[in-house]
Amino acid sequence: MTTPLSPPASTDPSDLPVVRLLPKANARAIRHGFPWVYANEMVTDRRTKALAPGSLALLEDSARQVMGVVAVNPASKIFCRMLDQNAEAVVNQNWFEAHINRAVQLRDQMYDAPYYRLIHAEADGLPGVVIDRFGDTAVIQANAAWADVHIDALTAALVEQTGVRHVLKNASGRTRSLEGLDDVSGVLHGEAPSAPVQVPMNGAIYMADLTGGQKTGLFYDQRPNHAFAANLTKGKRVLDVFAHVGGFSLAALANGASSAVAVDGSAPALELAQQGAEAMGVSDRFATRQGDAFDILTALRAEGEEFDVVICDPPAFAPGKPALEAGLRAYERVARLAAQLVAENGVLGLCSCSHAADLTQFRTASVRGIGRAGRRAALLHTGFAGPDHPQLPQLAETGYLKSLFFRL
């Protein structure tokens, strides 16, 4: 665990240190919107290496032309994150409020209730910052050092622009460790909820544990894919594998599925799924199986079980390039085991949230697995994250989620 970062001494551009690109760096890409500068692209003398993680600086190209205000972390492979191409920008509460206000306006155009991802990092102009909203409570993941440094201003701006009564900080996850940050979660404003929060989505009710659940408590990114799958499930038997709190299964039951089984390794997540089913009044059509998903898929096959719709939404098997080959093999295995459980003319949904596996690689692994199961497939639909998870075109990592739906 590291020591908490100190607040900035000043955010006035005239007081900021200057950091400079090497001649080999792709300054054009940065000017055209790429938000990161890697350590091997920077002039890293003793002075720049001594800058505190989360410091603000002015970025210059190799010709000493100012490119904007950046956040610096000498301890990270991402040495600089572009905050504002206006070199006169002052990063304070007002600056955060402008970004949050713009994000709120976009979400309010698309959603009739305040349950969504409010800030999606670089795509919403706040690199490394994720904020999910759950009614009058918001959860911040500050996954970059600069966001930890400015957490008070960010929290005040969030409260001012949204009116939320409670703001929590979630410090879990691999990204913070890569930035040299601590893993201490807590309450930034108001109070932590004493019970799971009910989240209405696609006609279903989900129970989100905002303090002890995975990530911020719920995965909003799959909302449109839940909806697509639910449209195929009326009167059908559904198997939801890697279900977490019942993402696909509860949406299916809300839209008329005859039955749904949720499979997950986490007993607490399945308990929340059960509570959601009870809140919806569909618990008589809902069942759970807790354990290793691969083992349960194999067991269901041995039991002779069959489902009209099977959906698998595993964790990231390939979170980085070193894990890519093993991750693709895992996706192939999931597809093979799941395809064996799909009834004739049924639907198989396969999902990946791996940054390192692009759509083509994931689709190839999935089709190979379906073929190894002895099934023939037609691709019905390719889905991505919802519009509250906008993509930054210059940054492929923001388009991480892929969902494929096949008729077998």
Coordinates of C-alpha atoms in Angstrom, one line a residue:
M1 CA 0.0 0.0 0.0
T2 CA 1.3 3.4 -0.9
T3 CA 1.0 6.8 0.9
P4 CA -2.0 8.9 -0.2
L5 CA -1.0 11.5 -2.7
S6 CA -0.8 15.2 -1.6
P7 CA -3.0 17.9 -3.0
P8 CA -1.4 20.1 -5.7
A9 CA 0.5 23.2 -4.6
S10 CA -0.9 25.1 -7.6
T11 CA -2.9 24.6 -10.8
D12 CA -2.1 28.0 -12.3
P13 CA -0.5 27.3 -15.8
S14 CA 2.1 29.9 -15.2
D15 CA 3.4 27.9 -12.2
L16 CA 3.5 24.5 -13.9
P17 CA 6.7 22.7 -14.8
V18 CA 7.4 21.9 -18.4
V19 CA 7.9 18.4 -19.8
R20 CA 9.1 17.7 -23.3
L21 CA 8.6 15.1 -26.0
L22 CA 11.6 13.4 -27.7
P23 CA 11.9 14.0 -31.4
K24 CA 10.9 10.4 -32.1
A25 CA 7.5 10.9 -30.3
N26 CA 4.4 11.1 -32.4
A27 CA 3.4 14.6 -31.6
R28 CA 0.8 14.6 -34.5
A29 CA -1.1 11.8 -32.9
I30 CA -1.3 13.7 -29.6
R31 CA -2.5 16.8 -31.3
H32 CA -5.1 14.8 -33.1
G33 CA -6.5 13.4 -29.8
F34 CA -4.4 10.5 -28.6
P35 CA -4.5 11.1 -24.9
W36 CA -1.3 9.3 -23.6
V37 CA 2.4 9.9 -23.8
Y38 CA 4.6 6.9 -22.9
A39 CA 7.7 7.1 -20.8
N40 CA 9.9 6.1 -23.7
E41 CA 8.6 9.2 -25.7
M42 CA 9.7 11.7 -23.0
V43 CA 12.8 13.6 -22.1
T44 CA 13.2 12.1 -18.7
D45 CA 16.0 14.0 -16.9
R46 CA 16.5 14.1 -13.2
R47 CA 14.0 17.0 -12.9
T48 CA 11.1 15.3 -14.7
K49 CA 11.7 12.0 -12.8
A50 CA 11.5 13.9 -9.6
L51 CA 8.0 15.2 -10.3
A52 CA 5.4 13.8 -7.9
P53 CA 2.9 11.3 -9.3
G54 CA -0.2 13.2 -10.3
S55 CA 1.6 16.5 -10.9
L56 CA 0.3 18.8 -13.6
A57 CA 2.7 20.1 -16.3
L58 CA 2.8 21.8 -19.6
L59 CA 3.7 19.4 -22.4
E60 CA 5.9 20.7 -25.2
D61 CA 6.9 19.0 -28.4
S62 CA 10.5 18.6 -29.4
A63 CA 10.4 22.0 -31.1
R64 CA 9.3 23.5 -27.7
Q65 CA 5.8 24.3 -28.9
V66 CA 3.3 24.0 -26.1
M67 CA 0.7 21.2 -26.7
G68 CA -1.5 21.5 -23.5
V69 CA -1.8 20.7 -19.8
V70 CA -1.0 17.1 -18.9
A71 CA -1.0 15.0 -15.8
V72 CA 2.4 13.4 -15.0
N73 CA 3.3 10.2 -13.3
P74 CA 7.0 9.2 -13.6
A75 CA 6.2 5.9 -11.9
S76 CA 3.8 4.8 -14.7
K77 CA 4.5 3.6 -18.2
I78 CA 1.9 6.2 -19.2
F79 CA 4.1 9.2 -18.3
C80 CA 1.6 11.9 -19.3
R81 CA -2.1 12.0 -19.7
M82 CA -3.5 14.9 -21.8
L83 CA -6.0 16.9 -19.7
D84 CA -6.6 20.0 -21.8
Q85 CA -5.1 21.1 -25.1
N86 CA -5.7 24.7 -24.0
A87 CA -2.4 25.6 -22.3
E88 CA -4.2 28.2 -20.2
A89 CA -6.6 25.8 -18.7
V90 CA -6.8 25.8 -14.9
V91 CA -7.6 22.4 -13.5
N92 CA -9.9 23.2 -10.5
Q93 CA -13.4 22.6 -9.4
N94 CA -14.9 24.7 -12.2
W95 CA -12.9 22.7 -14.8
F96 CA -14.3 19.5 -13.4
E97 CA -17.8 20.9 -13.3
A98 CA -17.6 21.7 -17.0
H99 CA -16.7 18.2 -17.9
I100 CA -19.3 16.6 -15.6
N101 CA -22.0 18.9 -16.9
R102 CA -21.3 17.9 -20.4
A103 CA -21.4 14.3 -19.5
V104 CA -24.7 14.7 -17.6
Q105 CA -26.3 16.4 -20.6
L106 CA -25.4 13.5 -22.8
R107 CA -26.7 10.8 -20.4
D108 CA -29.9 12.8 -19.8
Q109 CA -30.7 12.7 -23.5
M110 CA -30.5 8.9 -23.5
Y111 CA -31.7 7.6 -20.1
D112 CA -34.9 8.4 -18.2
A113 CA -33.4 7.6 -14.8
P114 CA -30.0 8.4 -13.2
Y115 CA -28.6 4.9 -13.4
Y116 CA -25.7 4.8 -15.8
R117 CA -21.9 5.4 -16.3
L118 CA -21.6 9.1 -15.9
I119 CA -17.8 9.4 -16.7
H120 CA -16.1 7.0 -19.0
A121 CA -12.5 8.1 -18.5
E122 CA -10.7 9.5 -21.6
A123 CA -13.8 9.5 -23.8
D124 CA -15.4 12.0 -21.3
G125 CA -12.3 14.1 -21.0
L126 CA -11.2 12.8 -17.6
P127 CA -8.4 10.3 -18.2
G128 CA -8.4 7.3 -15.9
V129 CA -11.6 8.4 -14.1
V130 CA -14.7 6.2 -14.0
I131 CA -17.9 7.4 -12.3
D132 CA -21.0 5.2 -12.1
R133 CA -24.2 6.7 -10.8
F134 CA -26.8 4.8 -8.8
G135 CA -29.6 7.3 -8.2
D136 CA -28.5 9.6 -5.4
T137 CA -25.2 7.8 -4.9
A138 CA -22.1 7.9 -7.2
V139 CA -19.0 5.7 -7.1
I140 CA -15.7 7.0 -8.3
Q141 CA -12.8 4.9 -9.6
A142 CA -9.8 7.1 -9.7
N143 CA -7.5 4.9 -11.8
A144 CA -4.8 7.5 -12.4
A145 CA -2.6 9.4 -10.0
W146 CA -3.8 12.8 -11.0
A147 CA -7.4 11.9 -10.1
D148 CA -6.3 10.9 -6.6
V149 CA -4.5 14.2 -6.2
H150 CA -7.6 16.2 -7.2
I151 CA -10.2 13.9 -5.7
D152 CA -11.6 16.6 -3.4
A153 CA -12.3 19.1 -6.3
L154 CA -13.7 16.2 -8.4
T155 CA -16.0 15.2 -5.6
A156 CA -17.2 18.7 -5.0
A157 CA -17.9 19.2 -8.7
L158 CA -19.8 15.9 -8.9
V159 CA -22.1 16.9 -6.0
E160 CA -22.6 20.4 -7.4
Q161 CA -23.5 19.2 -11.0
T162 CA -25.6 16.1 -10.2
G163 CA -27.0 16.7 -6.8
V164 CA -26.0 13.3 -5.6
R165 CA -26.1 12.9 -1.8
H166 CA -23.4 10.3 -1.4
V167 CA -20.1 9.8 -3.2
L168 CA -18.0 6.6 -2.7
K169 CA -14.4 5.9 -3.8
N170 CA -13.7 2.4 -5.1
A171 CA -9.9 1.7 -5.1
S172 CA -10.0 -1.9 -6.2
G173 CA -8.6 -3.1 -9.5
R174 CA -5.4 -3.7 -11.3
T175 CA -5.1 -0.3 -12.9
R176 CA -4.5 1.6 -9.7
S177 CA -1.6 -0.7 -8.8
L178 CA 0.0 0.0 -12.1
E179 CA -0.1 3.7 -11.2
G180 CA 1.4 3.1 -7.8
L181 CA -1.8 3.9 -6.0
D182 CA -3.2 2.5 -2.8
D183 CA -6.2 0.1 -2.5
V184 CA -8.1 2.0 0.2
S185 CA -11.8 2.6 -0.7
G186 CA -14.0 4.8 1.4
V187 CA -16.7 7.5 1.6
L188 CA -15.9 10.9 0.0
H189 CA -19.2 12.6 0.7
G190 CA -22.4 11.6 2.6
E191 CA -22.7 8.0 3.7
A192 CA -22.2 4.6 2.3
P193 CA -25.5 2.7 1.7
S194 CA -26.3 0.1 4.4
A195 CA -27.9 -2.3 1.9
P196 CA -27.7 -3.1 -1.8
V197 CA -29.1 -0.5 -4.1
Q198 CA -32.0 -1.4 -6.4
V199 CA -31.1 -0.5 -10.0
P200 CA -33.9 -0.6 -12.7
M201 CA -32.7 -1.6 -16.1
N202 CA -34.3 -3.2 -19.1
G203 CA -37.4 -4.0 -17.1
A204 CA -35.4 -5.9 -14.5
I205 CA -34.3 -5.0 -11.0
Y206 CA -30.7 -5.5 -10.1
M207 CA -29.2 -5.4 -6.6
A208 CA -25.9 -3.5 -6.6
D209 CA -23.5 -3.8 -3.7
L210 CA -21.7 -0.5 -3.9
T211 CA -19.2 -1.2 -1.1
G212 CA -18.4 -4.9 -1.4
G213 CA -19.3 -5.9 -4.9
Q214 CA -17.1 -6.2 -8.0
K215 CA -15.9 -2.9 -9.5
T216 CA -18.5 -0.2 -8.7
G217 CA -21.2 -2.7 -7.9
L218 CA -22.8 -3.2 -11.3
F219 CA -21.8 -3.5 -15.0
Y220 CA -23.8 -0.9 -16.9
D221 CA -21.8 -1.6 -20.1
Q222 CA -23.9 -4.7 -21.1
R223 CA -27.2 -2.8 -21.0
P224 CA -27.9 -2.9 -24.8
N225 CA -26.7 -6.5 -25.0
H226 CA -29.0 -7.5 -22.1
A227 CA -31.8 -5.9 -24.1
F228 CA -31.0 -7.6 -27.4
A229 CA -30.8 -11.0 -25.7
A230 CA -34.0 -10.5 -23.7
N231 CA -35.9 -9.9 -27.0
L232 CA -35.0 -13.5 -28.0
T233 CA -36.0 -15.1 -24.7
K234 CA -39.8 -14.9 -24.5
G235 CA -41.1 -18.3 -23.4
K236 CA -37.5 -19.7 -23.6
R237 CA -35.2 -21.5 -21.2
V238 CA -32.1 -19.4 -20.5
L239 CA -28.7 -20.2 -19.1
D240 CA -26.7 -17.2 -17.9
V241 CA -23.0 -18.1 -17.3
F242 CA -20.6 -15.8 -15.4
A243 CA -23.9 -14.1 -14.4
H244 CA -22.6 -11.8 -11.6
V245 CA -25.8 -10.3 -10.2
G246 CA -28.0 -11.8 -13.0
G247 CA -27.3 -9.4 -15.8
F248 CA -28.7 -11.5 -18.7
S249 CA -31.0 -13.8 -16.8
L250 CA -33.0 -11.2 -14.9
A251 CA -33.5 -9.2 -18.1
A252 CA -34.7 -12.3 -19.8
L253 CA -37.2 -13.1 -17.0
A254 CA -38.4 -9.5 -17.1
N255 CA -39.2 -10.0 -20.8
G256 CA -41.0 -13.3 -20.5
A257 CA -38.4 -16.1 -20.3
S258 CA -40.0 -19.3 -19.0
S259 CA -37.0 -20.0 -16.8
A260 CA -33.4 -18.9 -16.2
V261 CA -30.4 -20.4 -14.4
A262 CA -27.6 -18.1 -13.3
V263 CA -24.1 -19.5 -12.9
D264 CA -21.2 -17.7 -11.1
G265 CA -18.3 -18.5 -8.9
S266 CA -19.3 -15.8 -6.4
A267 CA -21.9 -16.9 -3.8
P268 CA -22.5 -13.2 -2.7
A269 CA -23.1 -12.2 -6.4
L270 CA -25.7 -15.0 -6.8
E271 CA -27.4 -14.0 -3.6
L272 CA -27.8 -10.5 -5.0
A273 CA -29.2 -12.0 -8.2
Q274 CA -31.7 -14.0 -6.1
Q275 CA -32.7 -10.9 -4.3
G276 CA -33.2 -9.1 -7.6
A277 CA -35.4 -12.0 -8.8
E278 CA -37.5 -11.8 -5.6
A279 CA -37.9 -8.0 -6.0
M280 CA -39.2 -8.6 -9.5
G281 CA -41.5 -11.4 -8.4
V282 CA -39.9 -13.9 -10.7
S283 CA -38.1 -16.1 -8.2
D284 CA -40.2 -19.1 -9.1
R285 CA -38.7 -19.1 -12.5
F286 CA -35.1 -18.4 -11.4
A287 CA -32.4 -20.7 -10.1
T288 CA -28.7 -20.4 -9.4
R289 CA -25.6 -22.7 -9.5
Q290 CA -22.5 -21.5 -7.7
G291 CA -19.0 -22.8 -8.8
D292 CA -16.4 -22.8 -11.5
A293 CA -18.2 -22.0 -14.8
F294 CA -16.2 -24.5 -16.8
D295 CA -17.0 -27.3 -14.3
I296 CA -20.7 -26.4 -14.3
L297 CA -20.9 -26.3 -18.1
T298 CA -19.4 -29.7 -18.2
A299 CA -21.7 -31.0 -15.5
L300 CA -24.8 -29.6 -17.3
R301 CA -23.8 -31.5 -20.4
A302 CA -23.4 -34.7 -18.5
E303 CA -26.9 -34.2 -16.9
G304 CA -28.4 -33.9 -20.4
E305 CA -29.5 -30.3 -19.8
E306 CA -30.4 -28.1 -22.8
F307 CA -31.4 -24.4 -23.1
D308 CA -32.9 -22.3 -25.8
V309 CA -30.6 -19.4 -25.0
V310 CA -27.1 -19.7 -23.5
I311 CA -25.1 -16.6 -22.8
C312 CA -21.5 -16.4 -21.4
D313 CA -20.1 -13.2 -20.1
P314 CA -16.7 -14.1 -18.5
P315 CA -14.2 -11.8 -16.9
A316 CA -11.3 -10.5 -19.0
F317 CA -9.3 -13.6 -20.0
A318 CA -6.8 -11.4 -21.9
P319 CA -6.4 -8.2 -19.9
G320 CA -3.0 -7.5 -21.6
K321 CA -1.0 -8.7 -24.5
P322 CA 1.0 -11.3 -22.4
A323 CA -2.2 -13.1 -21.7
L324 CA -3.6 -13.0 -25.2
E325 CA -2.9 -16.5 -26.5
A326 CA -4.1 -18.1 -23.2
G327 CA -7.1 -15.9 -23.2
L328 CA -8.2 -16.8 -26.7
R329 CA -7.9 -20.5 -25.8
A330 CA -10.2 -19.8 -22.9
Y331 CA -12.7 -18.1 -25.0
E332 CA -12.6 -21.0 -27.5
R333 CA -13.2 -23.4 -24.6
V334 CA -16.2 -21.4 -23.3
A335 CA -17.7 -21.4 -26.8
R336 CA -17.2 -25.2 -27.2
L337 CA -18.7 -26.1 -23.8
A338 CA -21.6 -23.6 -24.1
A339 CA -22.5 -24.6 -27.7
Q340 CA -23.1 -28.2 -26.5
L341 CA -25.9 -27.0 -24.3
V342 CA -27.9 -24.9 -26.9
A343 CA -31.0 -26.5 -28.3
E344 CA -31.4 -26.8 -32.1
N345 CA -32.1 -23.4 -33.6
G346 CA -31.3 -21.8 -30.2
V347 CA -29.1 -18.8 -29.5
L348 CA -25.6 -18.6 -28.1
G349 CA -24.3 -15.3 -26.8
L350 CA -20.6 -14.9 -26.2
C351 CA -19.0 -11.8 -24.6
S352 CA -15.4 -10.5 -24.1
C353 CA -14.3 -7.5 -22.1
S354 CA -10.6 -8.1 -22.8
H355 CA -8.7 -5.1 -24.0
A356 CA -6.0 -7.2 -25.7
A357 CA -8.3 -9.4 -27.8
D358 CA -9.8 -7.4 -30.7
L359 CA -13.2 -8.2 -32.3
T360 CA -11.7 -10.3 -35.1
Q361 CA -9.6 -12.4 -32.7
F362 CA -12.5 -13.0 -30.3
R363 CA -14.9 -13.9 -33.1
T364 CA -12.4 -16.3 -34.6
A365 CA -11.9 -18.1 -31.2
S366 CA -15.6 -18.2 -30.7
V367 CA -16.4 -19.7 -34.1
R368 CA -13.6 -22.3 -33.6
G369 CA -15.1 -23.4 -30.3
I370 CA -18.6 -23.7 -31.8
G371 CA -17.1 -25.8 -34.6
R372 CA -15.3 -28.0 -32.2
A373 CA -18.6 -28.6 -30.5
G374 CA -20.0 -30.0 -33.8
R375 CA -22.4 -27.1 -34.3
R376 CA -23.0 -24.8 -37.2
A377 CA -23.6 -21.1 -36.5
A378 CA -25.0 -18.0 -38.1
L379 CA -24.0 -14.7 -36.6
L380 CA -27.1 -12.7 -35.7
H381 CA -25.7 -9.7 -34.0
T382 CA -22.5 -8.0 -32.8
G383 CA -22.9 -5.8 -29.8
F384 CA -20.8 -3.3 -27.9
A385 CA -20.9 -1.3 -24.7
G386 CA -23.8 1.2 -24.4
P387 CA -23.6 4.9 -25.2
D388 CA -22.9 5.8 -21.6
H389 CA -19.5 4.1 -22.3
P390 CA -18.5 6.3 -25.3
Q391 CA -15.4 5.3 -27.2
L392 CA -12.5 7.6 -27.9
P393 CA -11.7 6.9 -31.5
Q394 CA -8.0 7.4 -31.0
L395 CA -7.8 5.0 -28.1
A396 CA -8.7 1.4 -29.0
E397 CA -8.8 0.4 -25.3
T398 CA -12.1 2.3 -24.9
G399 CA -13.8 -0.1 -27.2
Y400 CA -13.1 -3.2 -25.0
L401 CA -16.5 -4.9 -24.9
K402 CA -17.6 -7.3 -27.6
S403 CA -20.8 -9.4 -27.7
L404 CA -21.6 -12.0 -30.4
F405 CA -24.9 -13.7 -30.7
F406 CA -25.2 -16.8 -32.9
R407 CA -28.0 -19.0 -34.0
L408 CA -26.9 -22.7 -33.8

